[in-house]
Each structure stands twice: as structure tokens, then as C-alpha cells.
């Protein structure tokens, strides 16, 4: 059985493409060849990673899901013997979730012998409340046996509210039985690690590509290596991956 990983979050700019690219790179590091699909109609960041051979599919048309393009994506999933990684855009979230629910897509994926894994991002700072709501929305839209992986991204601030960590918040406690794993991204210092990762993403390079680039300063490559080890270590602990 292979997994179909879909990155979903209704809030934009929280790191969905980062999560999708890191997940695809982690799977590749284990010798897998994941099928990567970018459905973001606005910021197709994931599709820019040539090393990951990402396919771009325009699912959204005039605010609604294009049935033919969605069917084409399902055919790709049906024909894949490897894991699938799908990056969706913020504007796609509501229509995609509704379309998948109305058409029984989770059941179709299960019938294909795949496990559906929803990845959602929770960030710190001003977007904490919105991303917590997005997490709850994913859990409501995709009941068990679909699994949920929560990515905690502290880049915009600590993921806490009134002194409570994510695991102490009511939003998590109410839904913790649905959470298969929590992936905590490293708290990157903006001036160094954060800038290194942002540059890598802007150039649509994988960690391996950036680290192999002799034109980059030694310490920058070293810091990216530490990021890789931290993120891949988190993903290795998430048995659902």
C-alpha cells in the first residue's frame, strides 16, 4: 500500500509548498520515486522543482473544480505504484475539499489500495488562529480512516497561545485522536538559516541541489544540511509517512 499525501490549508503563505517539497525530498532520500502534483492555481512553487519532476494540473476553473482535470489527477494516482504528493493552493482548499467529499474520493483512494494522508500547516504569530481553524476544517472534511499530519511552522512566531503549546490547546485536544503525526519544522534564525531556505525555495532547488552547489558559501551549505537532518528526522519519526 502506498500513501496519497495531500497538503491542505486554507490560509496562504504558511509553508504548504515547503512541506510538499520537503516530503517529496524525504521520500526520494529513501529510494522512492514519488508522483508529485501541483494544483495551486496562483503560486505554483512546487511545480518549479525540476528535480522532483512535478506535474502541474489546473484543478480550479472560475472558482470551481474542473471535473475533467480532477479525473486526470485521479488517473495519475490510480496508475502510481509509488507514494503521491499533492500540493494544493489556498484558493483551491474549499472547492477541492467539498468536491472530494461529494464525490467520495477518499473511498475511491482506499479502494485503489492507497492510504489518504492529509497534511495541514499550523503557524505561529498572527495566523495561528486561522491555521488552527484550517486544521479543524480538514479533520471535519476528511473523517477517518483518512490520516492527518500536522506541520508546526514557527517561522512567523511561537506556536502557542496564552502560554499553551500546540498540544495543550483545545483545538488539538479536541482532535488529537485524528492526528497521526506532528512534524515540527526547525525554528530558523531569519538572518541565516531562514534566509538560506528562502533563497533555496526562490530558486526552486532541492536541498541536495543546493548543498552540491560549490558556488554557495561553505557555511550556507552546512546550515542547509542541518535543516535537512532536522526535517528528515521529524519525518522519519512520523511512521505514517
mmCIF file of C-alpha atoms in Angstrom:
data_model
loop_
_atom_site.group_PDB
_atom_site.id
_atom_site.type_symbol
_atom_site.label_atom_id
_atom_site.label_comp_id
_atom_site.label_asym_id
_atom_site.label_seq_id
_atom_site.Cartn_x
_atom_site.Cartn_y
_atom_site.Cartn_z
ATOM 1 C CA UNK A 1 0.000 0.000 0.000
ATOM 2 C CA UNK A 2 1.316 3.437 -0.917
ATOM 3 C CA UNK A 3 0.137 6.725 0.546
ATOM 4 C CA UNK A 4 -1.553 9.641 -1.174
ATOM 5 C CA UNK A 5 -0.316 12.767 0.607
ATOM 6 C CA UNK A 6 -2.316 15.952 0.049
ATOM 7 C CA UNK A 7 -1.164 19.244 1.566
ATOM 8 C CA UNK A 8 -4.224 21.308 2.524
ATOM 9 C CA UNK A 9 -4.588 24.633 4.329
ATOM 10 C CA UNK A 10 -6.984 27.454 3.568
ATOM 11 C CA UNK A 11 -4.535 30.106 4.753
ATOM 12 C CA UNK A 12 -1.980 31.264 2.190
ATOM 13 C CA UNK A 13 1.725 31.844 2.775
ATOM 14 C CA UNK A 14 2.114 29.353 5.613
ATOM 15 C CA UNK A 15 4.553 26.908 4.010
ATOM 16 C CA UNK A 16 2.426 24.417 2.063
ATOM 17 C CA UNK A 17 4.874 24.209 -0.821
ATOM 18 C CA UNK A 18 7.765 23.945 1.637
ATOM 19 C CA UNK A 19 6.046 20.991 3.294
ATOM 20 C CA UNK A 20 5.256 19.341 -0.039
ATOM 21 C CA UNK A 21 8.806 19.744 -1.328
ATOM 22 C CA UNK A 22 10.367 18.509 1.930
ATOM 23 C CA UNK A 23 8.067 15.499 1.968
ATOM 24 C CA UNK A 24 8.896 14.641 -1.653
ATOM 25 C CA UNK A 25 12.621 15.023 -0.970
ATOM 26 C CA UNK A 26 12.386 12.830 2.106
ATOM 27 C CA UNK A 27 10.623 10.092 0.147
ATOM 28 C CA UNK A 28 13.260 10.371 -2.594
ATOM 29 C CA UNK A 29 16.030 10.071 0.012
ATOM 30 C CA UNK A 30 14.611 6.657 0.907
ATOM 31 C CA UNK A 31 14.919 5.468 -2.672
ATOM 32 C CA UNK A 32 11.308 6.134 -3.620
ATOM 33 C CA UNK A 33 10.121 7.977 -6.723
ATOM 34 C CA UNK A 34 7.035 9.846 -5.569
ATOM 35 C CA UNK A 35 4.475 11.125 -8.038
ATOM 36 C CA UNK A 36 4.384 14.882 -7.385
ATOM 37 C CA UNK A 37 1.440 17.058 -8.449
ATOM 38 C CA UNK A 38 0.965 20.823 -8.057
ATOM 39 C CA UNK A 39 -2.631 22.070 -8.201
ATOM 40 C CA UNK A 40 -2.022 25.598 -6.870
ATOM 41 C CA UNK A 41 -3.557 27.976 -9.457
ATOM 42 C CA UNK A 42 -1.848 31.078 -8.047
ATOM 43 C CA UNK A 43 1.617 30.209 -6.752
ATOM 44 C CA UNK A 44 2.834 27.022 -8.396
ATOM 45 C CA UNK A 45 6.009 26.909 -6.311
ATOM 46 C CA UNK A 46 6.060 23.119 -6.060
ATOM 47 C CA UNK A 47 5.862 22.754 -9.850
ATOM 48 C CA UNK A 48 9.101 24.725 -10.169
ATOM 49 C CA UNK A 49 11.202 21.951 -8.622
ATOM 50 C CA UNK A 50 12.508 20.298 -11.788
ATOM 51 C CA UNK A 51 14.453 17.725 -9.793
ATOM 52 C CA UNK A 52 11.183 16.443 -8.344
ATOM 53 C CA UNK A 53 9.502 16.108 -11.754
ATOM 54 C CA UNK A 54 6.337 17.809 -10.508
ATOM 55 C CA UNK A 55 3.293 17.711 -12.756
ATOM 56 C CA UNK A 56 1.059 20.789 -12.840
ATOM 57 C CA UNK A 57 -2.698 20.335 -13.020
ATOM 58 C CA UNK A 58 -5.143 23.253 -13.059
ATOM 59 C CA UNK A 59 -7.979 21.920 -10.913
ATOM 60 C CA UNK A 60 -9.656 25.280 -10.318
ATOM 61 C CA UNK A 61 -11.622 26.973 -13.095
ATOM 62 C CA UNK A 62 -13.804 30.031 -12.410
ATOM 63 C CA UNK A 63 -13.837 29.179 -8.722
ATOM 64 C CA UNK A 64 -14.949 25.573 -9.195
ATOM 65 C CA UNK A 65 -13.165 22.269 -9.645
ATOM 66 C CA UNK A 66 -12.747 21.263 -13.290
ATOM 67 C CA UNK A 67 -14.082 17.670 -13.308
ATOM 68 C CA UNK A 68 -12.006 16.570 -16.287
ATOM 69 C CA UNK A 69 -8.754 17.815 -14.775
ATOM 70 C CA UNK A 70 -9.641 16.276 -11.425
ATOM 71 C CA UNK A 71 -10.382 12.973 -13.167
ATOM 72 C CA UNK A 72 -6.973 13.227 -14.864
ATOM 73 C CA UNK A 73 -5.324 13.597 -11.460
ATOM 74 C CA UNK A 74 -7.166 10.557 -10.150
ATOM 75 C CA UNK A 75 -5.992 8.547 -13.156
ATOM 76 C CA UNK A 76 -2.412 9.513 -12.322
ATOM 77 C CA UNK A 77 -2.954 8.430 -8.724
ATOM 78 C CA UNK A 78 -4.576 5.175 -9.800
ATOM 79 C CA UNK A 79 -1.632 4.359 -12.043
ATOM 80 C CA UNK A 80 1.041 5.128 -9.455
ATOM 81 C CA UNK A 81 2.712 2.344 -7.516
ATOM 82 C CA UNK A 82 4.698 4.912 -5.564
ATOM 83 C CA UNK A 83 3.624 7.466 -2.986
ATOM 84 C CA UNK A 84 1.828 10.557 -4.285
ATOM 85 C CA UNK A 85 2.419 14.127 -3.054
ATOM 86 C CA UNK A 86 -0.169 16.766 -3.993
ATOM 87 C CA UNK A 87 0.311 20.458 -3.185
ATOM 88 C CA UNK A 88 -2.917 22.479 -3.224
ATOM 89 C CA UNK A 89 -3.352 26.236 -3.098
ATOM 90 C CA UNK A 90 -5.215 28.274 -0.505
ATOM 91 C CA UNK A 91 -7.842 29.262 -3.077
ATOM 92 C CA UNK A 92 -8.318 25.605 -4.002
ATOM 93 C CA UNK A 93 -8.904 24.416 -0.450
ATOM 94 C CA UNK A 94 -12.662 24.900 -0.047
ATOM 95 C CA UNK A 95 -13.796 23.760 -3.518
ATOM 96 C CA UNK A 96 -11.329 20.837 -3.509
ATOM 97 C CA UNK A 97 -12.391 19.609 -0.073
ATOM 98 C CA UNK A 98 -16.078 19.859 -0.988
ATOM 99 C CA UNK A 99 -15.555 18.160 -4.344
ATOM 100 C CA UNK A 100 -13.604 15.278 -2.814
ATOM 101 C CA UNK A 101 -16.292 14.797 -0.148
ATOM 102 C CA UNK A 102 -19.228 14.995 -2.579
ATOM 103 C CA UNK A 103 -17.633 12.519 -4.971
ATOM 104 C CA UNK A 104 -16.480 10.028 -2.350
ATOM 105 C CA UNK A 105 -12.844 10.452 -3.330
ATOM 106 C CA UNK A 106 -11.424 9.135 -0.009
ATOM 107 C CA UNK A 107 -13.319 5.881 -0.606
ATOM 108 C CA UNK A 108 -12.019 5.677 -4.186
ATOM 109 C CA UNK A 109 -8.453 6.153 -2.947
ATOM 110 C CA UNK A 110 -8.977 3.422 -0.341
ATOM 111 C CA UNK A 111 -10.392 1.077 -2.999
ATOM 112 C CA UNK A 112 -7.217 1.648 -5.031
ATOM 113 C CA UNK A 113 -5.225 0.269 -2.103
ATOM 114 C CA UNK A 114 -3.822 3.649 -1.074
ATOM 115 C CA UNK A 115 -3.998 5.397 2.284
ATOM 116 C CA UNK A 116 -5.099 9.029 2.247
ATOM 117 C CA UNK A 117 -2.886 11.293 4.368
ATOM 118 C CA UNK A 118 -3.825 14.970 4.771
ATOM 119 C CA UNK A 119 -1.026 17.354 5.709
ATOM 120 C CA UNK A 120 -2.016 20.705 7.202
ATOM 121 C CA UNK A 121 0.186 23.560 8.394
ATOM 122 C CA UNK A 122 -0.145 25.428 11.686
ATOM 123 C CA UNK A 123 1.947 28.576 12.061
ATOM 124 C CA UNK A 124 2.752 30.931 14.904
ATOM 125 C CA UNK A 125 2.114 34.653 15.031
ATOM 126 C CA UNK A 126 -0.966 36.394 13.690
ATOM 127 C CA UNK A 127 -2.033 33.443 11.522
ATOM 128 C CA UNK A 128 -2.179 30.959 14.418
ATOM 129 C CA UNK A 129 -5.936 31.187 14.903
ATOM 130 C CA UNK A 130 -6.657 30.918 11.166
ATOM 131 C CA UNK A 131 -4.400 27.887 10.695
ATOM 132 C CA UNK A 132 -5.851 26.167 13.768
ATOM 133 C CA UNK A 133 -9.271 26.660 12.187
ATOM 134 C CA UNK A 134 -7.896 25.205 8.970
ATOM 135 C CA UNK A 135 -6.646 22.154 10.851
ATOM 136 C CA UNK A 136 -10.098 21.642 12.376
ATOM 137 C CA UNK A 137 -11.700 22.090 8.962
ATOM 138 C CA UNK A 138 -9.507 19.371 7.429
ATOM 139 C CA UNK A 139 -10.443 16.983 10.234
ATOM 140 C CA UNK A 140 -14.142 17.698 9.665
ATOM 141 C CA UNK A 141 -13.974 17.393 5.875
ATOM 142 C CA UNK A 142 -11.986 14.152 5.884
ATOM 143 C CA UNK A 143 -13.149 11.714 8.567
ATOM 144 C CA UNK A 144 -11.284 8.528 9.462
ATOM 145 C CA UNK A 145 -9.714 6.425 8.053
ATOM 146 C CA UNK A 146 -8.023 9.418 6.400
ATOM 147 C CA UNK A 147 -4.969 10.311 8.481
ATOM 148 C CA UNK A 148 -3.882 13.820 9.409
ATOM 149 C CA UNK A 149 -0.314 15.060 9.789
ATOM 150 C CA UNK A 150 0.106 18.480 11.376
ATOM 151 C CA UNK A 151 3.174 20.515 10.431
ATOM 152 C CA UNK A 152 4.149 23.122 13.014
ATOM 153 C CA UNK A 153 5.922 26.038 11.355
ATOM 154 C CA UNK A 154 7.361 28.518 13.902
ATOM 155 C CA UNK A 155 8.920 30.810 11.278
ATOM 156 C CA UNK A 156 6.407 33.612 11.933
ATOM 157 C CA UNK A 157 6.390 33.213 15.702
ATOM 158 C CA UNK A 158 5.996 30.687 18.523
ATOM 159 C CA UNK A 159 3.113 28.273 18.130
ATOM 160 C CA UNK A 160 1.478 28.983 21.447
ATOM 161 C CA UNK A 161 -1.479 30.866 22.861
ATOM 162 C CA UNK A 162 -1.669 32.299 26.347
ATOM 163 C CA UNK A 163 1.363 30.269 27.333
ATOM 164 C CA UNK A 164 -0.044 26.987 25.979
ATOM 165 C CA UNK A 165 1.826 24.911 23.395
ATOM 166 C CA UNK A 166 0.061 23.348 20.423
ATOM 167 C CA UNK A 167 -0.504 20.053 22.244
ATOM 168 C CA UNK A 168 -2.083 21.969 25.144
ATOM 169 C CA UNK A 169 -4.521 23.933 23.001
ATOM 170 C CA UNK A 170 -8.185 22.954 22.879
ATOM 171 C CA UNK A 171 -8.058 22.763 19.066
ATOM 172 C CA UNK A 172 -5.557 19.921 19.305
ATOM 173 C CA UNK A 173 -7.069 18.189 22.353
ATOM 174 C CA UNK A 174 -10.458 18.001 20.614
ATOM 175 C CA UNK A 175 -8.938 16.336 17.564
ATOM 176 C CA UNK A 176 -5.830 14.558 18.823
ATOM 177 C CA UNK A 177 -7.328 11.150 18.035
ATOM 178 C CA UNK A 178 -7.304 12.143 14.357
ATOM 179 C CA UNK A 179 -3.674 13.256 14.316
ATOM 180 C CA UNK A 180 -1.371 10.501 13.092
ATOM 181 C CA UNK A 181 1.810 12.573 13.477
ATOM 182 C CA UNK A 182 3.149 16.026 14.254
ATOM 183 C CA UNK A 183 6.085 17.330 12.207
ATOM 184 C CA UNK A 184 7.850 20.272 13.830
ATOM 185 C CA UNK A 185 9.878 22.401 11.454
ATOM 186 C CA UNK A 186 13.060 23.873 12.954
ATOM 187 C CA UNK A 187 12.830 27.362 14.402
ATOM 188 C CA UNK A 188 15.088 29.019 11.847
ATOM 189 C CA UNK A 189 17.031 32.168 12.624
ATOM 190 C CA UNK A 190 15.870 34.523 9.889
ATOM 191 C CA UNK A 191 19.249 36.095 9.152
ATOM 192 C CA UNK A 192 20.993 32.782 8.460
ATOM 193 C CA UNK A 193 19.047 29.534 8.290
ATOM 194 C CA UNK A 194 15.804 31.269 7.321
ATOM 195 C CA UNK A 195 17.457 33.280 4.562
ATOM 196 C CA UNK A 196 19.201 30.150 3.265
ATOM 197 C CA UNK A 197 15.930 28.229 2.993
ATOM 198 C CA UNK A 198 14.082 31.180 1.429
ATOM 199 C CA UNK A 199 16.803 31.520 -1.209
ATOM 200 C CA UNK A 200 16.662 27.811 -1.941
ATOM 201 C CA UNK A 201 12.880 27.908 -2.335
ATOM 202 C CA UNK A 202 13.018 31.021 -4.522
ATOM 203 C CA UNK A 203 15.398 29.208 -6.869
ATOM 204 C CA UNK A 204 13.260 26.043 -6.760
ATOM 205 C CA UNK A 205 16.241 23.944 -5.709
ATOM 206 C CA UNK A 206 16.160 20.827 -3.583
ATOM 207 C CA UNK A 207 18.350 20.508 -0.517
ATOM 208 C CA UNK A 208 20.666 18.116 -2.343
ATOM 209 C CA UNK A 209 20.999 20.500 -5.283
ATOM 210 C CA UNK A 210 21.770 23.466 -3.049
ATOM 211 C CA UNK A 211 24.229 21.531 -0.906
ATOM 212 C CA UNK A 212 26.041 20.277 -4.007
ATOM 213 C CA UNK A 213 26.407 23.814 -5.405
ATOM 214 C CA UNK A 214 30.052 24.738 -4.869
ATOM 215 C CA UNK A 215 29.209 28.363 -5.678
ATOM 216 C CA UNK A 216 27.349 28.643 -2.380
ATOM 217 C CA UNK A 217 29.400 29.553 0.706
ATOM 218 C CA UNK A 218 30.521 26.617 2.803
ATOM 219 C CA UNK A 219 28.565 27.670 5.885
ATOM 220 C CA UNK A 220 25.376 28.151 3.891
ATOM 221 C CA UNK A 221 25.626 24.598 2.594
ATOM 222 C CA UNK A 222 26.376 23.393 6.113
ATOM 223 C CA UNK A 223 23.295 25.136 7.515
ATOM 224 C CA UNK A 224 21.092 23.617 4.808
ATOM 225 C CA UNK A 225 22.453 20.229 5.772
ATOM 226 C CA UNK A 226 21.378 20.833 9.340
ATOM 227 C CA UNK A 227 17.912 21.828 8.133
ATOM 228 C CA UNK A 228 17.701 18.632 6.092
ATOM 229 C CA UNK A 229 18.737 16.489 9.040
ATOM 230 C CA UNK A 230 16.199 18.184 11.324
ATOM 231 C CA UNK A 231 13.247 17.935 8.922
ATOM 232 C CA UNK A 232 14.054 14.436 7.688
ATOM 233 C CA UNK A 233 14.456 13.343 11.301
ATOM 234 C CA UNK A 234 10.952 14.608 12.076
ATOM 235 C CA UNK A 235 9.524 12.847 9.018
ATOM 236 C CA UNK A 236 11.305 9.612 9.918
ATOM 237 C CA UNK A 237 9.556 9.661 13.292
ATOM 238 C CA UNK A 238 6.184 10.044 11.600
ATOM 239 C CA UNK A 239 5.516 6.382 10.824
ATOM 240 C CA UNK A 240 2.570 7.333 8.605
ATOM 241 C CA UNK A 241 4.991 8.794 6.040
#
